[in-house]
Coordinates of C-alpha atoms in Angstrom, one line a residue:
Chain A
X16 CA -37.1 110.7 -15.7
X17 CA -35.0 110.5 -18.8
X18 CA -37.2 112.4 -21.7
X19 CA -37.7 110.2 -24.7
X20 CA -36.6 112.5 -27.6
X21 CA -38.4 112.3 -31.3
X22 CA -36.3 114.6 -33.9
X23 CA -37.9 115.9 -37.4
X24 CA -35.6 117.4 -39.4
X25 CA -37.1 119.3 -43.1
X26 CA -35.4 118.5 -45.6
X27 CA -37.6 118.5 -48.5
X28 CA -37.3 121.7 -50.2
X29 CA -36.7 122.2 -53.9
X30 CA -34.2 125.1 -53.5
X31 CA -35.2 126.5 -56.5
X32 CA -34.3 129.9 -55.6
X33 CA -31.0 129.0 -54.4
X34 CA -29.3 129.2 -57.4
X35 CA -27.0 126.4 -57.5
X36 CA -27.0 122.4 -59.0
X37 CA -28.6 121.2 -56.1
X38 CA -31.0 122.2 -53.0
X39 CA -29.0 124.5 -50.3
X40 CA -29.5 121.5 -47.7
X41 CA -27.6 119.0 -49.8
X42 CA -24.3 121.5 -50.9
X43 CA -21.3 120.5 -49.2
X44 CA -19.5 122.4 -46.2
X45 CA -16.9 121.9 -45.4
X46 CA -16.3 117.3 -45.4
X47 CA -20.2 116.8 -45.4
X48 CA -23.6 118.1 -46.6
X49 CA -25.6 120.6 -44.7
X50 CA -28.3 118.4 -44.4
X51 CA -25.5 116.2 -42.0
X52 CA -24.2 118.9 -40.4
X53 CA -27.8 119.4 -39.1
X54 CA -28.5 115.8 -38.3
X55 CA -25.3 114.9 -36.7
X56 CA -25.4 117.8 -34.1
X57 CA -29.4 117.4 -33.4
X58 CA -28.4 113.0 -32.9
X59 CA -25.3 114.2 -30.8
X60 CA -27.3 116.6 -28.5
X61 CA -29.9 113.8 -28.0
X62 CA -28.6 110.5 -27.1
X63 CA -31.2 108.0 -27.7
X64 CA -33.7 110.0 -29.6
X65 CA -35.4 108.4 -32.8
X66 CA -34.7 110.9 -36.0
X67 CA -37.1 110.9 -39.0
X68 CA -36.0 113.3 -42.3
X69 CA -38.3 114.4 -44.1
X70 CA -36.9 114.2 -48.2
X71 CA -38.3 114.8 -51.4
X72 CA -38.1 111.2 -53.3
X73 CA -35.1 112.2 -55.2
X74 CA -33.1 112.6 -52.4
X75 CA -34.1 110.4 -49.9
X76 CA -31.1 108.3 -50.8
X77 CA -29.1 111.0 -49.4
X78 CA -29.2 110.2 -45.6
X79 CA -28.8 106.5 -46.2
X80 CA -26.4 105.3 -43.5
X81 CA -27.0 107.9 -41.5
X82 CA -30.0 105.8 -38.4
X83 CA -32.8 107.6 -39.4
X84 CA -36.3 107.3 -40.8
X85 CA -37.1 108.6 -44.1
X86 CA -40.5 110.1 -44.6
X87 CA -41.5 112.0 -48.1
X88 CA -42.0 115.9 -48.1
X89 CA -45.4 117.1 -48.4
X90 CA -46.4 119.6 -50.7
X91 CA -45.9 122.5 -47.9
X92 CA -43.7 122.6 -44.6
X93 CA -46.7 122.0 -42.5
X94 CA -47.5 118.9 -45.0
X95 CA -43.8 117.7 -44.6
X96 CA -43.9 117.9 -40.8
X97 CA -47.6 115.8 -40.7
X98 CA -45.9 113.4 -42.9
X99 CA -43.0 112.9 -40.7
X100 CA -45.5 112.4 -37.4
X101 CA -47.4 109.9 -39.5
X102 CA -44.3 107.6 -40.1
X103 CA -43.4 108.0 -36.9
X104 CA -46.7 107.4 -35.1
X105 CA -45.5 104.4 -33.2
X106 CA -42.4 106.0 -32.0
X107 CA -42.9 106.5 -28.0
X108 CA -41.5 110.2 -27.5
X109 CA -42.1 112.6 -24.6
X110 CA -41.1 115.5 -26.8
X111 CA -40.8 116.1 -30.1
X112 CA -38.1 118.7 -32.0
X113 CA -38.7 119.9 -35.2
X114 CA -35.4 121.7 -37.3
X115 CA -34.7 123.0 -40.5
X116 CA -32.2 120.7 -42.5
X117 CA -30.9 124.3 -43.4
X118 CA -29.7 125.1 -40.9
X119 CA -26.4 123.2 -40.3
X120 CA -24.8 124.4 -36.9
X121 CA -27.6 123.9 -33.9
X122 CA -25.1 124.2 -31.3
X123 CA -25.6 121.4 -27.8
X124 CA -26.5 123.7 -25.8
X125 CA -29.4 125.2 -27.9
X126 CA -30.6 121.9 -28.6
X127 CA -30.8 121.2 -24.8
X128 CA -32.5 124.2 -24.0
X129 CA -35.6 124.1 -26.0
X130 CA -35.7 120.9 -24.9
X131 CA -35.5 121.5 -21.5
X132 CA -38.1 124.2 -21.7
X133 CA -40.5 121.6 -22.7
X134 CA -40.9 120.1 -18.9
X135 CA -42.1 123.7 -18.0
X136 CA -44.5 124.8 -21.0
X137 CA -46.5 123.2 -24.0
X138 CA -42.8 124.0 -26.2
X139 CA -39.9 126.1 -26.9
X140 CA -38.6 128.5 -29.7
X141 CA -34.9 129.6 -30.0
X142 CA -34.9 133.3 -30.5
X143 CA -32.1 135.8 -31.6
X144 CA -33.1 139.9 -31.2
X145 CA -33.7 141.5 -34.1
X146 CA -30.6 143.7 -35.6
X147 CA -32.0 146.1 -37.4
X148 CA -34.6 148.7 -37.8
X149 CA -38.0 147.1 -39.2
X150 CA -40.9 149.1 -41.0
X151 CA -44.5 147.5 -42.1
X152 CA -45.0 146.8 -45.2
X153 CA -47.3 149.6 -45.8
X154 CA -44.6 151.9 -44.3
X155 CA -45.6 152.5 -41.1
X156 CA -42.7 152.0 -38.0
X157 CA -42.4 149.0 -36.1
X158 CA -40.2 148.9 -33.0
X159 CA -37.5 146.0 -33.4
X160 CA -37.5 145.7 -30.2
X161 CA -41.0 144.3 -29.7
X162 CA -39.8 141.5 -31.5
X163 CA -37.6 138.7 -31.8
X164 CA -36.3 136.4 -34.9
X165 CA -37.0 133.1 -34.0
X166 CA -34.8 130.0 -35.4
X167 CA -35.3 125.9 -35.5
X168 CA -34.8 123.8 -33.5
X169 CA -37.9 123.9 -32.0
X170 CA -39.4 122.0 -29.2
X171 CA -42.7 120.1 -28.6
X172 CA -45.0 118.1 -25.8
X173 CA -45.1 115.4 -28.3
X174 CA -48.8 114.8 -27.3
X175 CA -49.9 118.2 -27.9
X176 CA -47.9 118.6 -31.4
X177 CA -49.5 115.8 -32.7
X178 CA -53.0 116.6 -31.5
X179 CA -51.9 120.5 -32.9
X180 CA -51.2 118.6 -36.3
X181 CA -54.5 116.6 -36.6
X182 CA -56.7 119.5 -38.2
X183 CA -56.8 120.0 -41.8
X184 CA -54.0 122.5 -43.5
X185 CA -54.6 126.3 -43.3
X186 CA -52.4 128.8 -45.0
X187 CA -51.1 130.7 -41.8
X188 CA -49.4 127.6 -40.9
X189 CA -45.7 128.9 -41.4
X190 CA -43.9 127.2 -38.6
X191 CA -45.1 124.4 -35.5
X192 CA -45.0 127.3 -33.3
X193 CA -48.4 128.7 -35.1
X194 CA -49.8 125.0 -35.3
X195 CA -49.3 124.9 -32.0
X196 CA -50.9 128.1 -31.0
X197 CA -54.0 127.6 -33.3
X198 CA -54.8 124.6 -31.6
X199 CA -54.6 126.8 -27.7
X200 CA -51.1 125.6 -27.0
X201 CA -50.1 129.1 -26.4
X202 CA -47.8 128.7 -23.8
X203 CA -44.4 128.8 -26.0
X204 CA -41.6 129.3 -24.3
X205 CA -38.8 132.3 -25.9
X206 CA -35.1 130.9 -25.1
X207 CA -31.7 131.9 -26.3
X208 CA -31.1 131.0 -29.9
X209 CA -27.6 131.5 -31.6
X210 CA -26.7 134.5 -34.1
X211 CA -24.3 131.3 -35.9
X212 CA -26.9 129.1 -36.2
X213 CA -27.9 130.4 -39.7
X214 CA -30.1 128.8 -41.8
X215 CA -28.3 128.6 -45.9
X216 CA -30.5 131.3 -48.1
X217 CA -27.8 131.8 -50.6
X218 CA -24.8 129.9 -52.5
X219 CA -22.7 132.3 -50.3
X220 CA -24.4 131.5 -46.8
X221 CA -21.8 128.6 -47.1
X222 CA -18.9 130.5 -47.3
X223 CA -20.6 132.5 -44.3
X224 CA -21.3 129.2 -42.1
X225 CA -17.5 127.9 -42.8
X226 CA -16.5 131.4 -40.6
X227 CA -19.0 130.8 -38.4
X228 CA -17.8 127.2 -37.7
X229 CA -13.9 128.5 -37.8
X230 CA -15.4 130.5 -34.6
X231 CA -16.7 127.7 -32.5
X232 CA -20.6 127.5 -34.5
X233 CA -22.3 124.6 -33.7
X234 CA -20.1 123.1 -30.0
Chain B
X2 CA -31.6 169.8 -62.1
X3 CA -29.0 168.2 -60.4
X4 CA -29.2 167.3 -56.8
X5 CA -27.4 169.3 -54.7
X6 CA -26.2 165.9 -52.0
X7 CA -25.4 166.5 -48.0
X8 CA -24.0 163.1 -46.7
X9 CA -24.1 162.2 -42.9
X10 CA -21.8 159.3 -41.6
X11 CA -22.6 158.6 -38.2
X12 CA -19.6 156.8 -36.8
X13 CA -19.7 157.7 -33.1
X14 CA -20.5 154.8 -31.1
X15 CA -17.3 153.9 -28.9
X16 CA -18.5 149.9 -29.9
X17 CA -18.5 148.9 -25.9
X18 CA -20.8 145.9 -26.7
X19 CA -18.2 144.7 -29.6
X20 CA -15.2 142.6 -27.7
X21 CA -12.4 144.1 -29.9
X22 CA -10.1 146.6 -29.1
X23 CA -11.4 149.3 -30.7
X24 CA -15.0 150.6 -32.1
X25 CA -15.9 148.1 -34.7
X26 CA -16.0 151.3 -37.1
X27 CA -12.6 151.7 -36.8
X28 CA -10.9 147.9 -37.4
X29 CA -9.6 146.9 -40.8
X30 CA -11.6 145.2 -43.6
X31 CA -8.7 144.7 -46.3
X32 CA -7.0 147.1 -47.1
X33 CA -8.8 150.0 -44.5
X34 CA -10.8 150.5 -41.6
X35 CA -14.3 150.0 -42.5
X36 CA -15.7 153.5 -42.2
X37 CA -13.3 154.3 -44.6
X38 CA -15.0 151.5 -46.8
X39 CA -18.4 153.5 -46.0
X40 CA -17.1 157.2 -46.9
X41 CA -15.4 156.3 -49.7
X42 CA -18.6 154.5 -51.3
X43 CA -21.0 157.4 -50.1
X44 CA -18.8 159.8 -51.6
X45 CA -18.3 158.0 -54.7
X46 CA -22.1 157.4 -55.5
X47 CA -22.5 161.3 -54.7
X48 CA -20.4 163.1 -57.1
X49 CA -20.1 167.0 -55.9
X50 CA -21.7 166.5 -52.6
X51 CA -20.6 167.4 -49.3
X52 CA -20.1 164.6 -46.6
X53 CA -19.9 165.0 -42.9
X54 CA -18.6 162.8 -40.9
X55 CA -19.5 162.1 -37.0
X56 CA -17.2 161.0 -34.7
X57 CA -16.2 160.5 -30.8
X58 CA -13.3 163.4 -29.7
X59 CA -10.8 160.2 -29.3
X60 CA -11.2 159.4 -33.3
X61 CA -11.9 162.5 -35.0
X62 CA -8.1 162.3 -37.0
X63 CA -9.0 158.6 -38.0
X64 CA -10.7 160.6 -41.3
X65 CA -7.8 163.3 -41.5
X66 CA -7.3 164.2 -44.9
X67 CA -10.7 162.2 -46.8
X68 CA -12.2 165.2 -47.4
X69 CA -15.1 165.2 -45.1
X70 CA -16.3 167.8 -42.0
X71 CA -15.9 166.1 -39.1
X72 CA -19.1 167.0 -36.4
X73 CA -18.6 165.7 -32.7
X74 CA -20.8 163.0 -31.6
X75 CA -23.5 163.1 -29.0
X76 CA -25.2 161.2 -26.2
X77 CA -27.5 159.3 -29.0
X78 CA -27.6 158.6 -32.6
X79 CA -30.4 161.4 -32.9
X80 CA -27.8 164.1 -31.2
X81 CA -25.4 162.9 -33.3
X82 CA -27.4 163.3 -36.7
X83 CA -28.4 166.8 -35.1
X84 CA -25.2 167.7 -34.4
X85 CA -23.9 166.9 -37.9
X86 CA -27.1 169.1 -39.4
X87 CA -25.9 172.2 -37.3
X88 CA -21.9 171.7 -38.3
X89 CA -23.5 172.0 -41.8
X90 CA -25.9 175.0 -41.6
X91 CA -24.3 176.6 -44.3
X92 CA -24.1 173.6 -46.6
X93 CA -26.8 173.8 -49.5
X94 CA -28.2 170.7 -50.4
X95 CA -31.6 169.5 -51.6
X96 CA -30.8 166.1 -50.5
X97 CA -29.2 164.8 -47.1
X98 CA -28.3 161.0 -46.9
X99 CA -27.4 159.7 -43.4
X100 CA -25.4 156.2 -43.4
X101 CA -24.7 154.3 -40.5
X102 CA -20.7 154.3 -40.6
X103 CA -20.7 150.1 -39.5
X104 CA -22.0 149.8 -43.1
X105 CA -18.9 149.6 -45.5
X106 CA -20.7 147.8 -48.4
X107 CA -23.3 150.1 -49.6
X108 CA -23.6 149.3 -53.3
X109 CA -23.9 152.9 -55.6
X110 CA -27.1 151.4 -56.7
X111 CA -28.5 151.1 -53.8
X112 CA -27.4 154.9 -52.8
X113 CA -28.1 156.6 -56.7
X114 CA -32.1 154.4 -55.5
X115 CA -32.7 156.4 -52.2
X116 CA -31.5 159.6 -53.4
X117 CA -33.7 159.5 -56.8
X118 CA -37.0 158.6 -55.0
X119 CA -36.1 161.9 -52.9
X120 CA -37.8 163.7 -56.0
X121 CA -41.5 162.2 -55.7
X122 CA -41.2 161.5 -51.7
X123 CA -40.2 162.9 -48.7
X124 CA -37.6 159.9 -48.1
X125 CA -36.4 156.8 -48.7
X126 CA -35.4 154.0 -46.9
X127 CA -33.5 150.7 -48.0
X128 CA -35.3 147.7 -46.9
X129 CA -34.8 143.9 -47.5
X130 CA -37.1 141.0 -46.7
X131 CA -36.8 139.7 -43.0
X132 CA -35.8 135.8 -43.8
X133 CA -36.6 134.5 -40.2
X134 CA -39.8 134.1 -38.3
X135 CA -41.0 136.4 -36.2
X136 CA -42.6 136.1 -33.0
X137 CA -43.7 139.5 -30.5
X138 CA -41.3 139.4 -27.4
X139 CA -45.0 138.6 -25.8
X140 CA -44.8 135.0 -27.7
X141 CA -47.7 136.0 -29.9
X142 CA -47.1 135.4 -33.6
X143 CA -45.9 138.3 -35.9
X144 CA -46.0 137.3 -39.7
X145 CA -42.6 138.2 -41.3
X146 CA -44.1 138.8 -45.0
X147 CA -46.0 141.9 -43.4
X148 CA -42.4 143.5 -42.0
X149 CA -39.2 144.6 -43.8
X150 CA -35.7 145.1 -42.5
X151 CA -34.2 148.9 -42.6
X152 CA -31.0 149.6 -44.0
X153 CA -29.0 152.8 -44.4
X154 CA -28.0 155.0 -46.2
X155 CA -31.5 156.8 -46.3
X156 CA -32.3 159.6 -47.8
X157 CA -34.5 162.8 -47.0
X158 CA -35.4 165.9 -48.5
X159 CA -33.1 168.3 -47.1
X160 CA -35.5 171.1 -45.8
X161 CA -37.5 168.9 -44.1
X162 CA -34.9 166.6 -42.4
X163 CA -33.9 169.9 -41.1
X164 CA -37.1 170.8 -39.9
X165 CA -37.8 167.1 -38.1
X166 CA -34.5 167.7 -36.1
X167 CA -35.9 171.4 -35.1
X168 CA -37.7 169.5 -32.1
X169 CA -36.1 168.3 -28.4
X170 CA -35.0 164.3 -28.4
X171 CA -37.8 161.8 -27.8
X172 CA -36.9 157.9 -26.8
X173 CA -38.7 156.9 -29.6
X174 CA -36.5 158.4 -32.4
X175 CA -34.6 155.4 -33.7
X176 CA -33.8 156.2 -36.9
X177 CA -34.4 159.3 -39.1
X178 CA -37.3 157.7 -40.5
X179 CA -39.1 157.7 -37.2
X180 CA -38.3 161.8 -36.5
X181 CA -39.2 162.2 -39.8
X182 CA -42.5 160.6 -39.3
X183 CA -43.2 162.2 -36.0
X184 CA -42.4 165.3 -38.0
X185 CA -45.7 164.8 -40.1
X186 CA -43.5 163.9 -43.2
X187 CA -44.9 160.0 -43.6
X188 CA -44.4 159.7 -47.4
X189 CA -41.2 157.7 -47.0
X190 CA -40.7 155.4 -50.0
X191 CA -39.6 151.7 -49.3
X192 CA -36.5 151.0 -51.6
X193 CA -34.6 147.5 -52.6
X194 CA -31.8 147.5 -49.6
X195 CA -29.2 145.2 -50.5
X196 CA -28.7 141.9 -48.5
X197 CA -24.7 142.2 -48.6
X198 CA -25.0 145.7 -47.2
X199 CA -24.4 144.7 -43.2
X200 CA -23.5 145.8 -40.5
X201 CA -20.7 145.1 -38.5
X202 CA -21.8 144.1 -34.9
X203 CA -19.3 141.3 -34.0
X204 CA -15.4 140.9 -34.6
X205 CA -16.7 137.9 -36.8
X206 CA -19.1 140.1 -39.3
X207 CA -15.5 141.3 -40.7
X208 CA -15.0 137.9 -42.0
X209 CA -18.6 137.6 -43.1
X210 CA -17.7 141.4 -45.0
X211 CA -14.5 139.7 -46.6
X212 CA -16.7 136.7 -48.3
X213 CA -19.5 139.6 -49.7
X214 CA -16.1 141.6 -51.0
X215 CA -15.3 138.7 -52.9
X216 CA -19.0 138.5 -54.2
X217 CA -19.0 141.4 -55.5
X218 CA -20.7 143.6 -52.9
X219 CA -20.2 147.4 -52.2
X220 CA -20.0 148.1 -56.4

C-alpha cells in the first residue's frame, strides 16, 4: 500500500536575528528562494503528497504558484505546526512530515527514509553526530557522543501527530519530536540525516549552502 | 605582570576518515596549508610565547622554519598533548593554550578571551550555542539551551595542566578540559567561542573556510 503523504513545511519566522532585508527562508540561492528550495525537493521526494506552508500574512503571497496550502504562523512553532494540521484536517494522510522552510537542501533519500521509518514506529528524526566537544551549561562535561543533532524533515503516523497536537501549548514544546513523546509516542525512530542539509542561521549560511549544493546537497 | 604563554598545536591525526590525499591539516586554504593558518594566528595573538607544535614522523618538516618545537605525536590526542608538555619541560610559562591544528580561523579575540580568564580560573574554554536539536542516542529528548559546543584554543593555568597530565591515560579524557576536571581543577570558565572558528573534517569545510575568510573571520 502506497502511503498517503501530508508535508508541513515552517515558514513563518520573522528572522529578525538574521540580519538582512528579509527572513532567511525568503533570501535567494542560487535561481530561487530558500523557502523553494525546501518545497520543491520535499514535493519531488513525495509524489502525490498534499503540502501546506505555514507563512506569516506578509508573506503568504510568496509561495503562490507553487500547489500548496497556505496556513498562517502561529505565535510559536508548535502554534504554526497546529495551525497547519487544522487547515489541513480534511486531508486523508497516512503520515505526516514536518520541515523547516530553512532548511533548503533535504536530499531524496533523507526524505524517503524518515518516511519509511514510519511503517515500523510511531515516527522518524534525521540525525547527524555531534562534531564537537559539548559542556553543560553550568560547566560540567557532557559526552558528545551520547548525543546526536537532530535535523527536519521529520516524520509522523499522521493519527498519532495529530492526537499529539490536540493538548493545550506548553513551553518544552521545541520540535514534533517532544509533542510526540509528551503525548507516549516515544517510539521515535534515529535515521541518517545529512551534514549538507543545513538549516540558514546567518546571511553567510547561503554562501555556505551554494558549496554545499556545488557538491551534490540536496540529490 | 605579563603572562608568560606555552602554545600547543596538536596536528597529528594522519586524517584516515577525511577522503583527501593528505591529513586535512595539511591541504591548502589560500595561500597555505591550514595549520599554517592556525600557528600563525596562535602565535600572533601570543606575542613572546613559545609554541609547540605536534605532529606525525611523516610531517614534522611541513612547519620547518615557523618558529615552533616540533613534539612527535602519539597513539591519542591525550599522548599527544603529553608529549608536547614533556618536549617543553624547560619552557616557563604561566599559561599553556592547546589548539586543535584543523582550526585555522581562530580570531585573536577569541584567544587574548581564554588566556585573560586564566587569571581568575583554572581554564577556559570557547564555547558557542549548539543551533540544532538534540536528542540522547537513546531517543530521549536532550534540551539544547542547557548544552554548549567546545572550541579550541583553550586555555589552562600552566602548573596545573601539568599536573592533570602527571596521571596514566583514561578513555574518558577527550579534551583537556575533561583531564583537567578529573584532575580536581573544575573552575573552567565558559568563554564566547566564535561560530567561524571550524574545524576542517571534510575536503568541502575548505570551501566553507574560504566564504568565513571573506567574512572576515580569523582577525
Amino acid at each position: 500500500m502506497t502511503q498517503r503523504i501530508l508535508n508541513i513545511i515552517v515558514a513563518a519566522g520573522s528572522g529578525s536575528r538574521f540580519g538582512a532585508d528579509r527572513p532567511k527562508q525568503f533570501c535567494l540561492l542560487q535561481n530561487c528562494m530558500v523557502l523553494h528550495h525546501a518545497i520543491k525537493r520535499i514535493k519531488a521526494a513525495t509524489p502525490g503528497s498534499h503540502t501546506v506552508v505555514v507563512m506569516s500574512r506578509d508573506w503568504a503571497d510568496a509561495v503562490d504558484s507553487l500547489g500548496c496550502t497556505v496556513a498562517i504562523g502561529g505565535a510559536t512553532r508548535w502554534h504554526s505546526v497546529k495551525n497547519a494540521l487544522d487547515a489541513t484536517a480534511d486531508v486523508a494522510a497516512d503520515v505526516i512530515t514536518v520541515h523547516d522552510g530553512a532548511r533548503p537542501l533535504p536530499s531524496a533519500a533523507m526524505i524517503e527514509r524518515v518516511i519509511a521509518a514510519c511503517s515500523q514506529h510511531h515516527g522518524a528524526i534525521p540525525v547527524i553526530p555531534v562534531t564537537d566537544s559539548l559542556r553543560r551549561v553550568d560547566g560540567s562535561p557532557a559526552n558528545r557522543a551520547d548525543f546526536r543533532a537532530v535535523q527536519t524533515p521529520q516524520a509522523f503516523c499522521a493519527d498519532l501527530l495529530r492526537r499529539a497536537y490536540d493538548v493545550e501549548y506548553r513551553p518544552e514544546f521545541t520540535d514534533d519530536a517532544s509533542v510526540m513523546t509528551a503525548a507516549g509516542y516515544t517510539d521515535i525512530a534515529l535515521v541518517d540525516g545529512d551534514p549538507m542539509n543545513l538549516k540558514i542561521t546567518l546571511p553567510m549560511d547561503i554562501e555556505i549552502a551554494n558549496v554545499y549544493l556545488q557538491h551534490g546537497a540536496g540529490r
